[in-house]
mmCIF file of C-alpha atoms in Angstrom:
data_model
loop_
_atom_site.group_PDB
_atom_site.id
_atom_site.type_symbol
_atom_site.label_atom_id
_atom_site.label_comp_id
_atom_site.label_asym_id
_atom_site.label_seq_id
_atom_site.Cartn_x
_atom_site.Cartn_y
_atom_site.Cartn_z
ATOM 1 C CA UNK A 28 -48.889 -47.285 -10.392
ATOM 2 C CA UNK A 29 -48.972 -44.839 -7.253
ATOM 3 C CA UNK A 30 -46.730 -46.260 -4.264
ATOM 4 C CA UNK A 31 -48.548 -46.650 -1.301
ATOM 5 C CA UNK A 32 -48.961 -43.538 0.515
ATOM 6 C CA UNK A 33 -46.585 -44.023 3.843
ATOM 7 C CA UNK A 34 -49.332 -42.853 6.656
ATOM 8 C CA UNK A 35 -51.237 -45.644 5.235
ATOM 9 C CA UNK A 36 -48.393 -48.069 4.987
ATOM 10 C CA UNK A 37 -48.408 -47.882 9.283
ATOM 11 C CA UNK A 38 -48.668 -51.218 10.924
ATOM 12 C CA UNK A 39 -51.828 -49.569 12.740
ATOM 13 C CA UNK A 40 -53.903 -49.466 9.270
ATOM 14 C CA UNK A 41 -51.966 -52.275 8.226
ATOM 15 C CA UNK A 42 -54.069 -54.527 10.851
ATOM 16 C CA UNK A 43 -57.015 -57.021 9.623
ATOM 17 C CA UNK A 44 -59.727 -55.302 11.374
ATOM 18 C CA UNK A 45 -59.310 -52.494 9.069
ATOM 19 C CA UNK A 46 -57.595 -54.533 6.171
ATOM 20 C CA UNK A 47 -60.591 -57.177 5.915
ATOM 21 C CA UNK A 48 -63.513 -55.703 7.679
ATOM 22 C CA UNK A 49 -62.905 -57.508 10.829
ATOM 23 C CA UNK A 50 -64.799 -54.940 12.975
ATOM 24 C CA UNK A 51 -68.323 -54.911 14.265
ATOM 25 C CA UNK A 52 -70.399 -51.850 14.653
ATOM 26 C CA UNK A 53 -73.900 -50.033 14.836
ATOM 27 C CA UNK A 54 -75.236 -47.162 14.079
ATOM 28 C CA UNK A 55 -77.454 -45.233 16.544
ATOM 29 C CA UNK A 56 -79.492 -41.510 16.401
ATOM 30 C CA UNK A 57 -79.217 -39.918 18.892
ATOM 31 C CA UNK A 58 -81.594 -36.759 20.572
ATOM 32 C CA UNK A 59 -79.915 -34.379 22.029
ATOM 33 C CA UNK A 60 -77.284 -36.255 22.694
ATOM 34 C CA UNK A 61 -78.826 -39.328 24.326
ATOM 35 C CA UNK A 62 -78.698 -42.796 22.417
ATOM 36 C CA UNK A 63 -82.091 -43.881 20.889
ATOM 37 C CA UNK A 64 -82.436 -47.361 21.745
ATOM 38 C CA UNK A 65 -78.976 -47.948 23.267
ATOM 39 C CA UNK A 66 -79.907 -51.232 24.852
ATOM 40 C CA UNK A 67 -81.183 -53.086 21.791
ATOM 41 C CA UNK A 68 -78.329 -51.944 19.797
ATOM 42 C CA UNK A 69 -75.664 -52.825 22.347
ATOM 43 C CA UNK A 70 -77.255 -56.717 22.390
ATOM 44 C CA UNK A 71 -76.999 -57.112 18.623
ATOM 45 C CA UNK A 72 -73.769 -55.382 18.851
ATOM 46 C CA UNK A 73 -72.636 -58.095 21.451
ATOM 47 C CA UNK A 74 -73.722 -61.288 19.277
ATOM 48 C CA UNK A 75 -71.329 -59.839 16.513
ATOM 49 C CA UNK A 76 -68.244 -59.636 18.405
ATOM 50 C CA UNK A 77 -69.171 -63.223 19.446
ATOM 51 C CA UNK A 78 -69.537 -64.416 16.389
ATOM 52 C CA UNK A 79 -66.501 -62.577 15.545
ATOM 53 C CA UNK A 80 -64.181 -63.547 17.985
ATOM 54 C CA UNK A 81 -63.877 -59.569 19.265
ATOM 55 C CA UNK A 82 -64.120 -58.282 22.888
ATOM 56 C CA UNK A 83 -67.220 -57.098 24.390
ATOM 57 C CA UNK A 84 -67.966 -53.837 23.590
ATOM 58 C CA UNK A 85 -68.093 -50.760 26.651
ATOM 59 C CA UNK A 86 -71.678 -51.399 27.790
ATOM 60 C CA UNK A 87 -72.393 -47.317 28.249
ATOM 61 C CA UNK A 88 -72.731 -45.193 25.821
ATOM 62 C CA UNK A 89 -69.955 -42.134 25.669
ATOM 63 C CA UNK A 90 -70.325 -38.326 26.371
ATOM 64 C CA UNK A 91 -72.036 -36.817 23.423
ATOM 65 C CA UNK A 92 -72.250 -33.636 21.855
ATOM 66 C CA UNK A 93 -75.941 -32.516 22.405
ATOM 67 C CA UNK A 94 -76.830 -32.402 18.264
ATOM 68 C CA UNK A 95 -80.737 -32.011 18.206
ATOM 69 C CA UNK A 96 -80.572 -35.095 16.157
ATOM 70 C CA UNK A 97 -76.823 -37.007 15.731
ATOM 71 C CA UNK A 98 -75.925 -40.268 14.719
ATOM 72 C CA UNK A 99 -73.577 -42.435 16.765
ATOM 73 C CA UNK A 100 -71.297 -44.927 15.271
ATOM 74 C CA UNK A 101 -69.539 -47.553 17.917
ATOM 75 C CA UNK A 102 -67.035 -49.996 15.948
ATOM 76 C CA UNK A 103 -65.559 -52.938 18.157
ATOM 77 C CA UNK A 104 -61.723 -53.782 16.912
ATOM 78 C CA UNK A 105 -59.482 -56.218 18.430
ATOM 79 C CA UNK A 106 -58.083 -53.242 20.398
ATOM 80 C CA UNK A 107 -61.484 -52.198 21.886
ATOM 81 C CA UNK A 108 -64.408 -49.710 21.193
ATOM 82 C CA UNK A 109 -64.330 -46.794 19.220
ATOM 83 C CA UNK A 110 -67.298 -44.609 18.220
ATOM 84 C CA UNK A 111 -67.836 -41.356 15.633
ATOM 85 C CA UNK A 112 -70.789 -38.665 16.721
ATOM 86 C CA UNK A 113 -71.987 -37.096 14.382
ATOM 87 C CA UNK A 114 -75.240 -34.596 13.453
ATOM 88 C CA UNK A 115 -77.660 -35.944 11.338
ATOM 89 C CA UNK A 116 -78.845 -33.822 8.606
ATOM 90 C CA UNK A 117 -80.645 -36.138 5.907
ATOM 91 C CA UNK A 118 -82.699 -32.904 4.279
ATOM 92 C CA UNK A 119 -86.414 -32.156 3.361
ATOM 93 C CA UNK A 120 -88.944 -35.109 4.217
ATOM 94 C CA UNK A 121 -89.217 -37.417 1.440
ATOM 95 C CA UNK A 122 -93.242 -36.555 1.400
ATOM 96 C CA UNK A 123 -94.305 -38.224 -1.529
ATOM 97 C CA UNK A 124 -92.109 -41.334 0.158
ATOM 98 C CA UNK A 125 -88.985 -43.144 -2.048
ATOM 99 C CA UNK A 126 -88.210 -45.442 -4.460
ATOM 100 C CA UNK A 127 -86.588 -48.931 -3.917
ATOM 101 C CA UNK A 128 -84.715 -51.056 -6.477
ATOM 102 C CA UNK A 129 -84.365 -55.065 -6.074
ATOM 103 C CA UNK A 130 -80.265 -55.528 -7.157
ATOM 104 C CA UNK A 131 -78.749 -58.524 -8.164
ATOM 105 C CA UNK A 132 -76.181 -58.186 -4.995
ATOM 106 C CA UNK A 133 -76.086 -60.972 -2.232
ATOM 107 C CA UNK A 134 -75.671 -60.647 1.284
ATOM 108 C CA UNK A 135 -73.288 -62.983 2.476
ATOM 109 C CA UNK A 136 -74.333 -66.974 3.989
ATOM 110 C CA UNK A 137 -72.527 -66.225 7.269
ATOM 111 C CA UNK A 138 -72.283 -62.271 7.463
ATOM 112 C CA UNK A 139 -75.249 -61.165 6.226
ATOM 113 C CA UNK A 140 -77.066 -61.540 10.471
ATOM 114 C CA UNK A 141 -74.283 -59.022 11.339
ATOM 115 C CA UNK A 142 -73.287 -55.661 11.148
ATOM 116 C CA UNK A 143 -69.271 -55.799 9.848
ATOM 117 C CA UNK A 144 -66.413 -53.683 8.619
ATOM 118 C CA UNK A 145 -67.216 -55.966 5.532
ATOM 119 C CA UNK A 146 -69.866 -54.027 4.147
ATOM 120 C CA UNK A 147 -68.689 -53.854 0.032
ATOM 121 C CA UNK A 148 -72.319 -55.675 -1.217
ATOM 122 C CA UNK A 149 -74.187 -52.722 0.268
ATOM 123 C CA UNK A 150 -72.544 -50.013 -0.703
ATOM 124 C CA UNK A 151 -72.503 -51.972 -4.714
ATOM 125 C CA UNK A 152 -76.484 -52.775 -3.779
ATOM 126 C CA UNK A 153 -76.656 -48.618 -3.376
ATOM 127 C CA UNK A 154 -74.587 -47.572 -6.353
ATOM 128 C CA UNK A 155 -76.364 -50.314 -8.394
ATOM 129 C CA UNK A 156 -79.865 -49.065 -7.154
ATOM 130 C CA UNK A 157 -78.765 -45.254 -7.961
ATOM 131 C CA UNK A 158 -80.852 -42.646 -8.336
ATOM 132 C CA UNK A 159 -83.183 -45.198 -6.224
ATOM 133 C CA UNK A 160 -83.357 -44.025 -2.669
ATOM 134 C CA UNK A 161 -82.308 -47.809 -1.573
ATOM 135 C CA UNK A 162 -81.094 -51.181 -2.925
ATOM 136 C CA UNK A 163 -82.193 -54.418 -1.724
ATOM 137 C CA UNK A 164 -80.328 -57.245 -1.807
ATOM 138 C CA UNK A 165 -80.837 -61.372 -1.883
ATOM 139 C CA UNK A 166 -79.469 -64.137 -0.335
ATOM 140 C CA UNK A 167 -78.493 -66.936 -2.258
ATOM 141 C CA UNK A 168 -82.049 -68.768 -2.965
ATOM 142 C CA UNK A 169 -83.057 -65.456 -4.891
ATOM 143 C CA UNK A 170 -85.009 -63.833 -1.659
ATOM 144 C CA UNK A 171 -85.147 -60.306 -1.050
ATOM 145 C CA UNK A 172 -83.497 -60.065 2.457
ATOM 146 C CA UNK A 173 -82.196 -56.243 3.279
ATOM 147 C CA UNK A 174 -81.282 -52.707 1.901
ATOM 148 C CA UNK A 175 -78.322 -51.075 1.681
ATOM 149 C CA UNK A 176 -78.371 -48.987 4.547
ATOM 150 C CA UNK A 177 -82.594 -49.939 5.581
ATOM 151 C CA UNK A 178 -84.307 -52.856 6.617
ATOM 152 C CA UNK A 179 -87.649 -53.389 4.643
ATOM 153 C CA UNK A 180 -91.079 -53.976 6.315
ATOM 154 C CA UNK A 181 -93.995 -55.065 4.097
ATOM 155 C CA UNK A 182 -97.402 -54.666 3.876
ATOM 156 C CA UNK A 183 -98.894 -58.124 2.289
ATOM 157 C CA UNK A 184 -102.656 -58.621 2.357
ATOM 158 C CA UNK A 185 -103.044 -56.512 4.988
ATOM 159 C CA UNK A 186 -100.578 -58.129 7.323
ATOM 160 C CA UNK A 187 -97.038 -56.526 8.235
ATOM 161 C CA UNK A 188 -94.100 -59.305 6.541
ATOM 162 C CA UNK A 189 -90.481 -59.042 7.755
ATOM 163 C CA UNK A 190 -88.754 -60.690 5.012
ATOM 164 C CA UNK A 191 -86.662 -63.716 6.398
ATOM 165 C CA UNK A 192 -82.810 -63.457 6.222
ATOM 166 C CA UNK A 193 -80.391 -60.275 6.442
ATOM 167 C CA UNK A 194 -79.756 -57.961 9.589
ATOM 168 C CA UNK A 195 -82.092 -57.815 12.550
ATOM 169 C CA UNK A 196 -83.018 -54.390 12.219
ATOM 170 C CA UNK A 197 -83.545 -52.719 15.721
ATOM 171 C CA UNK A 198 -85.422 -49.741 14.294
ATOM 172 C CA UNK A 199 -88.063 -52.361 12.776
ATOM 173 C CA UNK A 200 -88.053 -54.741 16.077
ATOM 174 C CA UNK A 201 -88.494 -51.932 18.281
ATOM 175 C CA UNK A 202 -91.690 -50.445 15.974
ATOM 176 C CA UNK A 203 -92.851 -54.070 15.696
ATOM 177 C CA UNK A 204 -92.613 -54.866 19.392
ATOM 178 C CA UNK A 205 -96.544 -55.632 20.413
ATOM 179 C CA UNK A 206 -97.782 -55.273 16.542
ATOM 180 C CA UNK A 207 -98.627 -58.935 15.254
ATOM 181 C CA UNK A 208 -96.724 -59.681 11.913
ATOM 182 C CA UNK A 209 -95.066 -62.315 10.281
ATOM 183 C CA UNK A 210 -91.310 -62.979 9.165
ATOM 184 C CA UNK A 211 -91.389 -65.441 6.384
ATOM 185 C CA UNK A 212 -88.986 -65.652 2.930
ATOM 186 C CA UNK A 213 -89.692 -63.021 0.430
ATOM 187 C CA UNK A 214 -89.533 -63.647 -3.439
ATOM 188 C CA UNK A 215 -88.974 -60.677 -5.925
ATOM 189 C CA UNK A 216 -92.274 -62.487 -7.478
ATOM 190 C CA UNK A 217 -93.762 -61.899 -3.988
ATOM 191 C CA UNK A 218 -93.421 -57.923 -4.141
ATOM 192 C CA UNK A 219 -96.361 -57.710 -6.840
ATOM 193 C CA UNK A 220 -98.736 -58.279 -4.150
ATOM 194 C CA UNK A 221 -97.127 -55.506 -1.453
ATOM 195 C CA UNK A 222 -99.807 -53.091 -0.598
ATOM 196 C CA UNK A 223 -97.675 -51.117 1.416
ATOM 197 C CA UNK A 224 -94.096 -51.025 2.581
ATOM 198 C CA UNK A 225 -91.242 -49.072 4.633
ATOM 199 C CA UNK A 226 -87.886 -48.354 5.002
ATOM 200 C CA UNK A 227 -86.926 -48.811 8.572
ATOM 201 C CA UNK A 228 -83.076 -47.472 10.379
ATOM 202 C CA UNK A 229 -81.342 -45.079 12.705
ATOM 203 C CA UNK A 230 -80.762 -42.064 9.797
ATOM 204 C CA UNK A 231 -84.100 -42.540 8.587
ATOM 205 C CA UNK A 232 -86.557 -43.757 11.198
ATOM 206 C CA UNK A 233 -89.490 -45.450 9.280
ATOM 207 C CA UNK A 234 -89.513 -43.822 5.479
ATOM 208 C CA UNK A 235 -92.383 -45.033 3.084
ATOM 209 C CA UNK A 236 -91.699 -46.870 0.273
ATOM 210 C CA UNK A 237 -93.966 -45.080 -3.037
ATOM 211 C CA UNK A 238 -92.910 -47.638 -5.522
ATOM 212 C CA UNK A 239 -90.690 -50.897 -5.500
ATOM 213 C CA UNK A 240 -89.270 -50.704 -9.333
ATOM 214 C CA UNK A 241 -90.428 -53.241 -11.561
ATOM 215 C CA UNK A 242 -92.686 -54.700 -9.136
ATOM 216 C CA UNK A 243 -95.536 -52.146 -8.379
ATOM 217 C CA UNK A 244 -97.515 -49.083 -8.885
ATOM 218 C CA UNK A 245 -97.338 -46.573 -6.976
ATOM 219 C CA UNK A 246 -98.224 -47.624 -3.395
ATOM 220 C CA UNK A 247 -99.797 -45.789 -0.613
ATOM 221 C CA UNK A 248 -97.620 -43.828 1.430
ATOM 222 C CA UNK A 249 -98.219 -43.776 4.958
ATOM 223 C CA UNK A 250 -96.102 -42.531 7.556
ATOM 224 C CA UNK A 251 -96.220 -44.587 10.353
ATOM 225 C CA UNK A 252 -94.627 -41.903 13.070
ATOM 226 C CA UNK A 253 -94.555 -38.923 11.914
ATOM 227 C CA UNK A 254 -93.280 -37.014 15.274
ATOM 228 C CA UNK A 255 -91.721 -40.190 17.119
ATOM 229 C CA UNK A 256 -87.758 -39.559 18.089
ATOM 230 C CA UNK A 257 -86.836 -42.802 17.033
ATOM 231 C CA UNK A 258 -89.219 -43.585 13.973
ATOM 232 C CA UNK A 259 -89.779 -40.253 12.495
ATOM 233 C CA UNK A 260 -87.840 -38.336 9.898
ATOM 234 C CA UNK A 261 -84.879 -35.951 11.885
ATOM 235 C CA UNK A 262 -86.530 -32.427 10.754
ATOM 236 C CA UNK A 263 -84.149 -29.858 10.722
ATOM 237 C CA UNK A 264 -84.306 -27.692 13.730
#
């Protein structure tokens, strides 16, 4: 057994917002170093620290580096707002779209609305899921509710499904906004009859799904905005 390092053994990491997750945050691209959808993401940011008990977090974004395409992380602590800018690189377009696996993770009753420091189902949803571009996960009842680091959109009988339960995806609300669809619970038996279906978040934009594992063929892959800043794939400039 390895003692504790001593930088790590400083009252400052030593505090429950790092020790149990007790942060909220979001993650948001970023163009040239302007914040994609800053407003939506600072509301859904907001309700967490409610629910959480944190303070408000700085309603304007910071001073970024101008990345062609970055990705902004802004945690809330109990000591205020910190964010992480970062480019954002993801690689060739996934063409021929991506894979999804249904794991046997849960989100949590309470947690699963919000984006927390407590994030240890999705990143076991992701390495369960692996080589599987993303990992869905259920709640409780056996629904299939979010991905690991995606929101899922559906294609059922020709109408667009947001499965009930799991994070309110801003990427998704903002490319639903004036598009009728549905949000209703989603069974794993459900996913036989998905015609279509998307991966939807700030790294990725809107990614299509080719096949859900277990659960269909291959599907038609459709990308929904190819060029769009905030739904398309970050090409590499």
């Amino acid at each position: 057994m390895t003692q504790l390092p001593a930088a790590l053994n400083d009252p400052a990491w030593n505090d429950p917002a790092w020790l149990h997750g007790a942060t909220a945050f979001t993650t948001v691209r970023t163009r040239y170093g302007q914040p994609l959808l800053w407003t939506a993401h600072l509301e859904r940011l907001r309700g967490t620290c409610a629910f959480l008990g944190l303070p408000h977090p700085d309603p304007a974004p910071p001073a970024l580096e101008a990345h062609p395409w970055g990705l902004l992380r802004v945690t809330v602590t109990p000591h205020g707002t910190l964010h992480m800018h970062r480019p954002l690189t993801p690689g060739p377009r996934p063409d021929q779209g991506v894979t999804v696996r249904v794991t046997d993770m849960h989100i949590h009753p309470q947690l699963g609305a919000h984006k927390t420091g407590n994030y240890l189902p999705y990143r076991l949803a992701a390495s369960q899921a692996h080589p599987h571009f993303e990992g869905w996960l259920q709640d409780a009842g056996g629904h299939v509710v979010d991905g690991s680091r995606t929101a899922p959109l559906l294609e059922i009988g020709g109408a667009l499904v947001v499965p009930e339960g799991g994070l309110p995806s801003v990427t998704r609300a903002a490319y639903l906004m004036g598009r009728p669809h549905d949000t209703r619970p989603i069974h794993p038996r459900d996913l036989g009859h998905v015609t279509r279906a998307w991966l939807c978040g700030s790294g990725t934009g809107l990614v299509p799904i080719r096949r859900i594992d277990g659960h269909t063929d291959d599907l038609p892959v459709h990308w929904p905005a190819p060029g769009d800043a905030v739904f398309g794939w970050p090409e590499e400039v």
